Amino acid sequence: MYHLLYLLVCLNIGLFAAPEVVGQSTGLALTIGTLGIWRYSWAIINFIRAKIYLHLVFPRRRKAAEKRYREQKWRAHAFFLVTTYKIDPSITGPVYRSIFDAAARSEGGATIVSSVVDASDVRLIKAIFALSEASRSGLVSLKFDRIPGTGKRDALATSMRTIARLNPGWQDVIFLVDGDTRVPLDVVAQAAPFFTDPIMGAVTTDEVSEASGGRLFKDWFALRFSQRQMMMSSMGLSERVLTLTGRMSAFRGDLASDPTFIESVQHDFIDHWRFGRIDFLTGDDKSTWYWLLQRGYKMGYLPDVKTVSVETQPRDGFIDSAIVLMRRWFGNTLRTSNRALALPASRIGYFTWWSILDQRMSMWTSLAGPCGMLIATLVYNPFVLLFYLSWVMLSRYVTCALISTFRASRFPITYPFLLYFGQLVGAMVKTYVLFRLDRQKWTRQTAATKTDTKRGILASDRFSFYMHALAVGWLVLGMVWLVDISGA
């Protein structure tokens, strides 16, 4: 019923506005439509690639990998590195139970290294382990790293060095798992065969969300993970995903225990022309990704392996919560994308290189359409905005229908609105972050970058505002020019 009502409203708005728009701004429609064709063509390409990967390529790759694994005499030893910090025990308990159960089913044995801050977490985890099948198998060991709460990067590096002292080999697998992510029972058996490929550096998996909070927050995350399944599958076709998700990814044992790999996790940074050296606080998953990308390793995607991520709403309101999370996510991406683009496209793959470039361009193309239509509304008549609204409603509905094919369920009517919210507000957040790359903050942790009041003029907040306003101003002027020549 809600879907039918949505489509009827969309149709009525379009028919009501069409007589006042069609024929009066054909040039504008062609101009704005060119941007739309580019964006939708890119979406269709990724949709087709994802379907090819899911239904044709990946099944063959899995079959071949499992055949190679069966022919090997050894079985991978699994190392689980789990970071736990300020997570509710009701979340921690199921997470560790899933890890202990998965470890117990690892044919080559398993070692679990838990990085914790609070002693109460140690007691809880020990109690869960004592009751698990893993503690009785004789093939699973549990170790703890107690560290000060100085951030996830320090926690990961400390426990990676603990694992490195155990000398994992290239045939072993190191799983980096967040303390709010549950893993499937067969995660070792599902992931280990792919590392029989000597160029495979890491794999990441599908995710489903278990979100708390309001209805919009839950639907937003469900939509994001559906989009993620499509984009990851598309990139999986090229064996170069665009991120090794920090919630849970698996790495070849000798690579994730390499001293330079560990150093890149703990002390990653970029040199920026305005801010100087920016030490990375967040975005450890981008650091591990870049280390492997730089060295030419493959990074695969396992769409048939699902982890469960527990998502908590960081703020009371949905919009505030979404912006807080997007600022962290997009900051991590933008701080890494420039140096990734500096790598030879021939080494990382031309499609991968173009996808990284598209991430940087999409923030501006996503804003160009709405900006142009708002200007055209003032130049022509208000019906232009109504007609554009009907187009947005229809195109986002169709997009959501396509995205929903990656999940075995119908999509709620909130999806088209949330999709456009993510595109428009997300683009605004990206442009904001682009000129403030030095600003970093964890959602749950109190750790954040500190502003130096003695910074030079180029690194000052005022200059960041000036640069941001200048870029937006050029975008607006460009759209004014396009609207003007379109109507000429």
Short mmCIF file of C-alpha atoms in Angstrom, two decimals:
data_model
loop_
_atom_site.label_atom_id
_atom_site.label_comp_id
_atom_site.label_asym_id
_atom_site.label_seq_id
_atom_site.Cartn_x
_atom_site.Cartn_y
_atom_site.Cartn_z
CA MET A 1 0.00 0.00 0.00
CA TYR A 2 2.74 2.48 0.97
CA HIS A 3 4.70 1.65 -2.18
CA LEU A 4 1.65 2.20 -4.38
CA LEU A 5 0.91 5.51 -2.65
CA TYR A 6 4.55 6.57 -3.11
CA LEU A 7 4.47 5.85 -6.84
CA LEU A 8 1.12 7.61 -7.30
CA VAL A 9 2.42 10.73 -5.57
CA CYS A 10 5.55 10.61 -7.71
CA LEU A 11 3.45 10.28 -10.89
CA ASN A 12 1.03 13.06 -9.91
CA ILE A 13 3.80 15.52 -9.12
CA GLY A 14 5.50 14.76 -12.45
CA LEU A 15 2.30 15.12 -14.50
CA PHE A 16 1.33 18.30 -12.66
CA ALA A 17 4.67 19.98 -13.33
CA ALA A 18 5.41 18.63 -16.82
CA PRO A 19 3.25 21.08 -18.86
CA GLU A 20 5.01 24.04 -17.23
CA VAL A 21 8.51 22.63 -17.72
CA VAL A 22 8.70 20.61 -20.94
CA GLY A 23 9.77 22.77 -23.86
CA GLN A 24 10.87 25.69 -21.69
CA SER A 25 14.13 24.28 -20.33
CA THR A 26 15.15 21.50 -22.69
CA GLY A 27 18.74 22.68 -22.73
CA LEU A 28 18.90 22.62 -18.95
CA ALA A 29 17.44 19.12 -18.86
CA LEU A 30 20.11 17.94 -21.30
CA THR A 31 22.86 19.60 -19.28
CA ILE A 32 21.78 18.20 -15.93
CA GLY A 33 20.84 14.93 -17.61
CA THR A 34 24.43 14.47 -18.78
CA LEU A 35 25.58 14.36 -15.16
CA GLY A 36 22.73 11.99 -14.36
CA ILE A 37 23.65 9.67 -17.22
CA TRP A 38 27.23 9.54 -15.96
CA ARG A 39 26.18 8.73 -12.40
CA TYR A 40 23.51 6.18 -13.36
CA SER A 41 25.76 4.54 -15.94
CA TRP A 42 28.36 4.03 -13.24
CA ALA A 43 25.72 2.54 -10.93
CA ILE A 44 24.48 0.19 -13.66
CA ILE A 45 28.03 -0.93 -14.44
CA ASN A 46 28.60 -1.82 -10.78
CA PHE A 47 25.22 -3.56 -10.60
CA ILE A 48 26.03 -5.74 -13.62
CA ARG A 49 29.55 -6.48 -12.39
CA ALA A 50 28.17 -7.47 -8.98
CA LYS A 51 25.66 -9.89 -10.49
CA ILE A 52 28.33 -11.44 -12.71
CA TYR A 53 30.58 -11.89 -9.69
CA LEU A 54 27.90 -13.34 -7.42
CA HIS A 55 26.37 -15.78 -9.89
CA LEU A 56 29.20 -16.69 -12.27
CA VAL A 57 32.71 -15.77 -11.16
CA PHE A 58 32.72 -16.22 -7.38
CA PRO A 59 31.22 -19.75 -7.35
CA ARG A 60 34.00 -20.86 -9.72
CA ARG A 61 36.65 -19.13 -7.63
CA ARG A 62 35.40 -20.75 -4.44
CA LYS A 63 35.29 -24.18 -6.06
CA ALA A 64 38.86 -23.80 -7.34
CA ALA A 65 40.14 -22.47 -4.00
CA GLU A 66 38.57 -25.30 -2.02
CA LYS A 67 40.00 -27.85 -4.44
CA ARG A 68 43.51 -26.43 -3.94
CA TYR A 69 43.00 -26.40 -0.17
CA ARG A 70 41.90 -30.06 -0.09
CA GLU A 71 45.03 -31.01 -2.00
CA GLN A 72 47.27 -29.36 0.60
CA LYS A 73 48.64 -31.45 3.47
CA TRP A 74 48.41 -28.60 5.98
CA ARG A 75 45.47 -26.83 7.55
CA ALA A 76 45.57 -23.13 8.42
CA HIS A 77 46.02 -22.14 12.03
CA ALA A 78 43.59 -19.32 12.78
CA PHE A 79 44.61 -16.29 14.83
CA PHE A 80 41.72 -14.15 16.07
CA LEU A 81 42.69 -10.66 17.22
CA VAL A 82 39.71 -9.11 19.03
CA THR A 83 39.63 -5.51 20.29
CA THR A 84 37.23 -4.77 23.13
CA TYR A 85 36.73 -1.29 24.58
CA LYS A 86 33.69 0.14 26.38
CA ILE A 87 31.29 -2.40 24.90
CA ASP A 88 28.24 -3.54 26.80
CA PRO A 89 28.56 -7.10 28.23
CA SER A 90 25.31 -8.03 26.47
CA ILE A 91 27.21 -7.45 23.20
CA THR A 92 30.60 -8.78 24.31
CA GLY A 93 29.19 -12.14 25.46
CA PRO A 94 27.64 -13.23 22.11
CA VAL A 95 30.65 -11.87 20.19
CA TYR A 96 33.17 -13.97 22.10
CA ARG A 97 30.94 -17.02 22.08
CA SER A 98 30.83 -16.82 18.27
CA ILE A 99 34.62 -16.48 18.11
CA PHE A 100 35.23 -19.39 20.51
CA ASP A 101 32.81 -21.58 18.53
CA ALA A 102 34.52 -20.66 15.26
CA ALA A 103 37.95 -21.29 16.79
CA ALA A 104 36.86 -24.74 18.00
CA ARG A 105 35.97 -25.66 14.41
CA SER A 106 39.31 -24.60 12.97
CA GLU A 107 40.95 -27.81 11.71
CA GLY A 108 44.43 -26.39 12.18
CA GLY A 109 43.78 -25.08 15.70
CA ALA A 110 43.35 -21.49 16.77
CA THR A 111 44.80 -18.77 18.96
CA ILE A 112 42.65 -15.95 20.28
CA VAL A 113 44.34 -12.73 21.37
CA SER A 114 41.98 -10.39 23.19
CA SER A 115 43.01 -6.75 23.47
CA VAL A 116 41.23 -5.24 26.46
CA VAL A 117 41.46 -2.20 28.72
CA ASP A 118 39.20 -3.07 31.67
CA ALA A 119 39.82 -5.99 34.03
CA SER A 120 36.08 -6.67 34.07
CA ASP A 121 36.28 -7.61 30.38
CA VAL A 122 39.05 -10.12 31.16
CA ARG A 123 36.90 -11.81 33.80
CA LEU A 124 33.89 -11.95 31.50
CA ILE A 125 35.83 -13.36 28.55
CA LYS A 126 37.56 -15.99 30.72
CA ALA A 127 34.19 -17.11 32.08
CA ILE A 128 32.75 -17.45 28.57
CA PHE A 129 35.83 -19.34 27.38
CA ALA A 130 35.65 -21.78 30.31
CA LEU A 131 32.13 -22.77 29.28
CA SER A 132 32.92 -23.08 25.57
CA GLU A 133 33.76 -26.09 23.47
CA ALA A 134 37.01 -24.36 22.50
CA SER A 135 38.41 -24.64 26.05
CA ARG A 136 37.87 -28.42 26.02
CA SER A 137 39.23 -29.07 22.52
CA GLY A 138 42.89 -28.70 23.43
CA LEU A 139 43.50 -26.96 20.09
CA VAL A 140 42.52 -23.43 21.10
CA SER A 141 44.49 -21.04 23.30
CA LEU A 142 43.35 -17.70 24.74
CA LYS A 143 45.72 -14.81 25.43
CA PHE A 144 45.13 -11.30 26.75
CA ASP A 145 46.81 -7.99 26.07
CA ARG A 146 45.95 -5.39 28.72
CA ILE A 147 46.65 -1.95 27.32
CA PRO A 148 45.84 1.65 28.29
CA GLY A 149 42.89 3.19 26.43
CA THR A 150 45.04 5.06 23.93
CA GLY A 151 43.09 4.05 20.84
CA LYS A 152 42.36 1.13 18.56
CA ARG A 153 45.54 1.50 16.54
CA ASP A 154 47.74 0.97 19.60
CA ALA A 155 45.56 -1.96 20.64
CA LEU A 156 45.86 -3.62 17.25
CA ALA A 157 49.61 -3.07 17.00
CA THR A 158 50.27 -4.46 20.50
CA SER A 159 48.30 -7.64 19.82
CA MET A 160 49.71 -8.00 16.30
CA ARG A 161 53.18 -8.09 17.83
CA THR A 162 51.95 -10.75 20.28
CA ILE A 163 50.80 -12.82 17.30
CA ALA A 164 54.03 -12.12 15.38
CA ARG A 165 56.04 -13.67 18.24
CA LEU A 166 54.10 -16.90 17.59
CA ASN A 167 55.55 -16.95 14.05
CA PRO A 168 52.46 -17.37 11.86
CA GLY A 169 53.30 -18.68 8.41
CA TRP A 170 51.96 -17.80 4.97
CA GLN A 171 49.53 -20.71 5.25
CA ASP A 172 47.97 -19.32 8.45
CA VAL A 173 45.17 -16.75 8.68
CA ILE A 174 44.89 -13.75 10.99
CA PHE A 175 41.36 -12.47 11.62
CA LEU A 176 41.01 -8.88 12.86
CA VAL A 177 37.66 -8.66 14.63
CA ASP A 178 35.95 -5.75 16.36
CA GLY A 179 34.49 -6.39 19.78
CA ASP A 180 30.95 -5.78 18.50
CA THR A 181 31.04 -8.20 15.54
CA ARG A 182 29.88 -11.81 15.56
CA VAL A 183 31.55 -14.24 13.16
CA PRO A 184 29.98 -17.34 11.54
CA LEU A 185 30.90 -20.82 12.81
CA ASP A 186 32.65 -21.84 9.59
CA VAL A 187 34.55 -18.61 9.00
CA VAL A 188 37.96 -20.34 9.03
CA ALA A 189 36.93 -23.07 6.60
CA GLN A 190 35.30 -20.47 4.35
CA ALA A 191 38.23 -18.03 4.29
CA ALA A 192 41.37 -20.18 4.48
CA PRO A 193 41.11 -21.80 1.00
CA PHE A 194 41.46 -18.43 -0.75
CA PHE A 195 44.94 -17.96 0.69
CA THR A 196 46.20 -20.86 -1.41
CA ASP A 197 46.55 -18.12 -4.02
CA PRO A 198 50.04 -16.72 -3.24
CA ILE A 199 49.01 -13.19 -4.31
CA MET A 200 45.91 -13.07 -2.07
CA GLY A 201 46.73 -10.74 0.81
CA ALA A 202 43.37 -10.46 2.56
CA VAL A 203 39.66 -11.13 2.24
CA THR A 204 36.66 -9.38 3.71
CA THR A 205 33.08 -10.59 4.00
CA ASP A 206 29.46 -9.58 3.73
CA GLU A 207 27.93 -7.83 6.74
CA VAL A 208 24.45 -7.61 8.15
CA SER A 209 23.51 -5.09 10.79
CA GLU A 210 21.85 -5.55 14.12
CA ALA A 211 21.12 -1.92 14.92
CA SER A 212 19.63 -0.41 18.02
CA GLY A 213 17.91 2.96 18.05
CA GLY A 214 15.12 4.44 15.97
CA ARG A 215 13.48 2.93 12.91
CA LEU A 216 15.26 5.31 10.53
CA PHE A 217 18.67 4.42 11.96
CA LYS A 218 17.99 0.69 11.57
CA ASP A 219 16.71 1.10 8.01
CA TRP A 220 19.64 3.34 7.10
CA PHE A 221 22.16 0.73 8.17
CA ALA A 222 20.26 -2.07 6.44
CA LEU A 223 20.27 -0.01 3.23
CA ARG A 224 23.98 0.78 3.58
CA PHE A 225 24.87 -2.89 3.96
CA SER A 226 22.76 -3.77 0.91
CA GLN A 227 24.65 -1.12 -1.07
CA ARG A 228 27.88 -2.48 0.37
CA GLN A 229 27.07 -5.98 -0.88
CA MET A 230 26.63 -4.62 -4.39
CA MET A 231 29.76 -2.46 -4.44
CA MET A 232 31.98 -5.03 -2.74
CA SER A 233 30.81 -7.71 -5.19
CA SER A 234 31.56 -5.38 -8.11
CA MET A 235 35.05 -4.69 -6.78
CA GLY A 236 35.49 -8.37 -5.93
CA LEU A 237 35.36 -9.11 -9.64
CA SER A 238 38.69 -7.24 -9.93
CA GLU A 239 40.02 -8.78 -6.68
CA ARG A 240 40.73 -5.31 -5.31
CA VAL A 241 38.10 -4.23 -2.80
CA LEU A 242 38.11 -0.57 -1.73
CA THR A 243 38.35 -1.27 1.99
CA LEU A 244 39.24 -4.14 4.30
CA THR A 245 36.41 -3.63 6.71
CA GLY A 246 37.63 -3.08 10.25
CA ARG A 247 34.69 -5.00 11.67
CA MET A 248 36.11 -8.30 10.38
CA SER A 249 38.69 -9.07 7.73
CA ALA A 250 41.11 -11.97 7.30
CA PHE A 251 44.79 -11.58 6.39
CA ARG A 252 47.55 -13.92 5.29
CA GLY A 253 49.55 -14.81 8.39
CA ASP A 254 53.01 -13.71 7.28
CA LEU A 255 51.74 -10.38 5.96
CA ALA A 256 49.72 -9.22 8.98
CA SER A 257 52.66 -10.11 11.23
CA ASP A 258 55.18 -8.22 9.09
CA PRO A 259 56.82 -5.42 11.16
CA THR A 260 56.14 -2.81 8.45
CA PHE A 261 52.48 -3.85 8.30
CA ILE A 262 52.16 -3.46 12.07
CA GLU A 263 53.96 -0.13 11.96
CA SER A 264 51.58 1.14 9.29
CA VAL A 265 48.63 0.27 11.53
CA GLN A 266 50.06 1.98 14.59
CA HIS A 267 51.73 5.02 13.05
CA ASP A 268 50.18 5.68 9.65
CA PHE A 269 50.21 9.25 8.37
CA ILE A 270 50.09 11.48 5.30
CA ASP A 271 51.89 14.73 4.50
CA HIS A 272 49.41 17.43 3.57
CA TRP A 273 50.28 20.70 1.86
CA ARG A 274 48.28 22.74 4.41
CA PHE A 275 48.30 20.69 7.60
CA GLY A 276 51.73 19.15 7.36
CA ARG A 277 51.94 15.68 8.84
CA ILE A 278 48.55 14.20 9.71
CA ASP A 279 48.89 11.19 11.99
CA PHE A 280 45.97 8.81 11.52
CA LEU A 281 43.80 8.31 14.57
CA THR A 282 40.92 6.39 12.96
CA GLY A 283 40.79 4.37 9.74
CA ASP A 284 43.00 1.38 10.59
CA ASP A 285 41.13 -0.58 7.90
CA LYS A 286 42.32 1.93 5.30
CA SER A 287 45.92 1.54 6.50
CA THR A 288 45.87 -2.24 6.14
CA TRP A 289 44.19 -1.87 2.74
CA TYR A 290 46.76 0.63 1.45
CA TRP A 291 49.71 -1.46 2.66
CA LEU A 292 48.51 -4.42 0.61
CA LEU A 293 47.42 -2.29 -2.36
CA GLN A 294 50.81 -0.59 -2.52
CA ARG A 295 52.55 -3.99 -2.71
CA GLY A 296 50.28 -5.39 -5.39
CA TYR A 297 48.43 -8.01 -3.36
CA LYS A 298 44.92 -9.12 -4.20
CA MET A 299 42.10 -8.40 -1.76
CA GLY A 300 39.07 -10.63 -2.18
CA TYR A 301 35.44 -10.50 -1.19
CA LEU A 302 33.46 -13.43 0.20
CA PRO A 303 29.78 -12.60 -0.40
CA ASP A 304 28.60 -15.92 1.03
CA VAL A 305 30.17 -15.34 4.46
CA LYS A 306 28.16 -13.05 6.73
CA THR A 307 29.28 -11.35 9.91
CA VAL A 308 26.82 -9.61 12.19
CA SER A 309 27.71 -6.05 13.24
CA VAL A 310 26.01 -4.58 16.28
CA GLU A 311 25.35 -0.90 15.56
CA THR A 312 24.48 1.56 18.30
CA GLN A 313 23.07 5.01 17.61
CA PRO A 314 25.72 7.48 18.84
CA ARG A 315 23.37 10.46 19.24
CA ASP A 316 19.71 10.87 20.20
CA GLY A 317 18.60 12.05 16.76
CA PHE A 318 18.96 10.12 13.52
CA ILE A 319 20.43 13.01 11.51
CA ASP A 320 23.01 13.87 14.17
CA SER A 321 23.99 10.20 14.45
CA ALA A 322 24.31 9.77 10.69
CA ILE A 323 26.47 12.88 10.29
CA VAL A 324 28.78 11.84 13.15
CA LEU A 325 29.34 8.44 11.56
CA MET A 326 29.73 9.80 8.03
CA ARG A 327 32.35 12.31 9.15
CA ARG A 328 34.49 9.46 10.47
CA TRP A 329 33.91 7.13 7.52
CA PHE A 330 34.49 9.73 4.82
CA GLY A 331 37.47 11.21 6.61
CA ASN A 332 39.16 7.82 6.58
CA THR A 333 38.46 7.46 2.85
CA LEU A 334 39.58 10.94 1.83
CA ARG A 335 42.79 10.81 3.86
CA THR A 336 43.83 7.69 1.96
CA SER A 337 42.46 8.18 -1.55
CA ASN A 338 45.06 10.66 -2.82
CA ARG A 339 48.01 8.41 -2.08
CA ALA A 340 46.11 5.45 -3.57
CA LEU A 341 45.54 7.44 -6.77
CA ALA A 342 49.28 8.14 -6.89
CA LEU A 343 49.90 4.40 -7.37
CA PRO A 344 50.22 3.17 -10.96
CA ALA A 345 46.84 2.12 -12.36
CA SER A 346 48.57 -0.78 -14.08
CA ARG A 347 49.58 -2.16 -10.68
CA ILE A 348 46.31 -1.84 -8.80
CA GLY A 349 43.97 -2.33 -11.77
CA TYR A 350 42.38 0.31 -13.97
CA PHE A 351 38.86 -0.28 -12.69
CA THR A 352 40.08 -0.02 -9.09
CA TRP A 353 41.97 3.18 -9.85
CA TRP A 354 38.93 4.73 -11.54
CA SER A 355 36.69 3.68 -8.64
CA ILE A 356 38.95 5.49 -6.19
CA LEU A 357 38.89 8.59 -8.41
CA ASP A 358 35.10 8.37 -8.62
CA GLN A 359 34.90 8.46 -4.81
CA ARG A 360 36.51 11.89 -4.89
CA MET A 361 34.43 13.25 -7.79
CA SER A 362 31.06 11.95 -6.63
CA MET A 363 30.76 14.47 -3.80
CA TRP A 364 30.65 17.30 -6.35
CA THR A 365 28.51 15.59 -8.99
CA SER A 366 25.97 14.64 -6.29
CA LEU A 367 25.62 18.32 -5.38
CA ALA A 368 25.64 19.67 -8.94
CA GLY A 369 22.18 18.39 -9.86
CA PRO A 370 20.26 19.79 -6.87
CA CYS A 371 22.23 23.03 -7.10
CA GLY A 372 21.42 23.44 -10.80
CA MET A 373 17.75 22.74 -10.28
CA LEU A 374 17.47 25.24 -7.43
CA ILE A 375 19.02 27.89 -9.69
CA ALA A 376 16.73 26.88 -12.56
CA THR A 377 13.73 27.21 -10.25
CA LEU A 378 14.65 30.86 -9.72
CA VAL A 379 15.40 31.45 -13.43
CA TYR A 380 12.41 29.63 -14.95
CA ASN A 381 9.58 28.77 -12.56
CA PRO A 382 8.88 26.73 -9.39
CA PHE A 383 7.57 23.83 -11.44
CA VAL A 384 11.15 22.92 -12.36
CA LEU A 385 11.78 21.97 -8.74
CA LEU A 386 8.58 19.92 -8.60
CA PHE A 387 9.50 18.05 -11.77
CA TYR A 388 12.98 17.37 -10.38
CA LEU A 389 11.40 16.12 -7.14
CA SER A 390 9.30 13.59 -9.08
CA TRP A 391 12.43 12.44 -10.93
CA VAL A 392 14.36 12.02 -7.67
CA MET A 393 11.51 10.01 -6.16
CA LEU A 394 11.21 7.72 -9.19
CA SER A 395 14.94 7.20 -9.79
CA ARG A 396 15.69 6.46 -6.13
CA TYR A 397 12.79 4.03 -5.95
CA VAL A 398 14.10 2.11 -8.96
CA THR A 399 17.61 2.17 -7.49
CA CYS A 400 16.35 0.78 -4.19
CA ALA A 401 14.47 -1.96 -6.05
CA LEU A 402 17.70 -2.99 -7.77
CA ILE A 403 19.74 -2.82 -4.57
CA SER A 404 17.17 -4.94 -2.74
CA THR A 405 17.88 -7.83 -5.11
CA PHE A 406 21.09 -8.35 -3.16
CA ARG A 407 19.03 -9.23 -0.08
CA ALA A 408 16.24 -11.80 0.11
CA SER A 409 13.64 -9.35 1.37
CA ARG A 410 11.44 -6.46 0.23
CA PHE A 411 12.64 -2.98 0.99
CA PRO A 412 10.70 -0.59 3.27
CA ILE A 413 9.31 2.64 1.84
CA THR A 414 11.86 4.59 3.88
CA TYR A 415 14.67 3.41 1.59
CA PRO A 416 14.26 5.94 -1.29
CA PHE A 417 14.28 8.84 1.20
CA LEU A 418 17.27 7.41 3.08
CA LEU A 419 19.12 6.78 -0.17
CA TYR A 420 18.75 10.39 -1.25
CA PHE A 421 19.60 11.57 2.25
CA GLY A 422 22.80 9.54 2.10
CA GLN A 423 23.70 10.89 -1.33
CA LEU A 424 22.94 14.56 -0.67
CA VAL A 425 23.91 14.97 2.98
CA GLY A 426 26.77 12.52 2.49
CA ALA A 427 28.15 14.71 -0.31
CA MET A 428 27.89 17.78 1.93
CA VAL A 429 29.73 15.98 4.73
CA LYS A 430 32.43 14.84 2.29
CA THR A 431 33.09 18.38 1.08
CA TYR A 432 33.24 19.56 4.70
CA VAL A 433 35.72 16.83 5.65
CA LEU A 434 37.80 17.33 2.49
CA PHE A 435 38.98 20.70 3.76
CA ARG A 436 39.41 19.52 7.37
CA LEU A 437 41.33 16.27 7.01
CA ASP A 438 43.18 16.93 10.24
CA ARG A 439 39.97 16.52 12.27
CA GLN A 440 39.49 12.98 13.57
CA LYS A 441 37.38 11.46 16.31
CA TRP A 442 36.21 8.00 17.30
CA THR A 443 32.49 7.51 17.77
CA ARG A 444 32.72 5.50 20.99
CA GLN A 445 36.15 6.53 22.28
CA THR A 446 36.98 9.95 23.67
CA ALA A 447 40.24 10.05 21.71
CA ALA A 448 40.31 12.85 19.16
CA THR A 449 42.82 15.05 17.40
CA LYS A 450 43.66 18.20 19.33
CA THR A 451 43.59 21.54 17.61
CA ASP A 452 46.83 23.49 17.85
CA THR A 453 45.94 27.14 18.35
CA LYS A 454 49.44 28.15 17.20
CA ARG A 455 49.07 26.68 13.71
CA GLY A 456 49.91 28.84 10.73
CA ILE A 457 47.30 30.62 8.66
CA LEU A 458 47.13 27.87 6.02
CA ALA A 459 46.21 25.25 8.63
CA SER A 460 43.80 27.48 10.53
CA ASP A 461 40.07 26.86 10.81
CA ARG A 462 39.39 30.16 9.05
CA PHE A 463 41.44 29.18 6.02
CA SER A 464 39.70 25.79 5.93
CA PHE A 465 36.36 27.62 5.89
CA TYR A 466 37.65 29.93 3.14
CA MET A 467 38.81 27.02 0.96
CA HIS A 468 35.53 25.18 1.48
CA ALA A 469 33.43 28.26 0.69
CA LEU A 470 35.54 29.00 -2.39
CA ALA A 471 35.04 25.48 -3.77
CA VAL A 472 31.29 25.58 -3.17
CA GLY A 473 31.18 29.06 -4.72
CA TRP A 474 32.86 27.78 -7.90
CA LEU A 475 30.35 24.93 -8.05
CA VAL A 476 27.44 27.37 -7.79
CA LEU A 477 28.95 29.72 -10.39
CA GLY A 478 29.49 26.77 -12.72
CA MET A 479 25.88 25.72 -12.41
CA VAL A 480 24.70 29.34 -12.93
CA TRP A 481 26.73 29.39 -16.16
CA LEU A 482 25.26 26.07 -17.31
CA VAL A 483 21.72 27.20 -16.55
CA ASP A 484 22.35 30.47 -18.39
CA ILE A 485 23.73 28.88 -21.58
CA SER A 486 21.06 26.18 -21.45
CA GLY A 487 18.35 28.78 -21.47
CA ALA A 488 20.04 30.98 -24.05
#
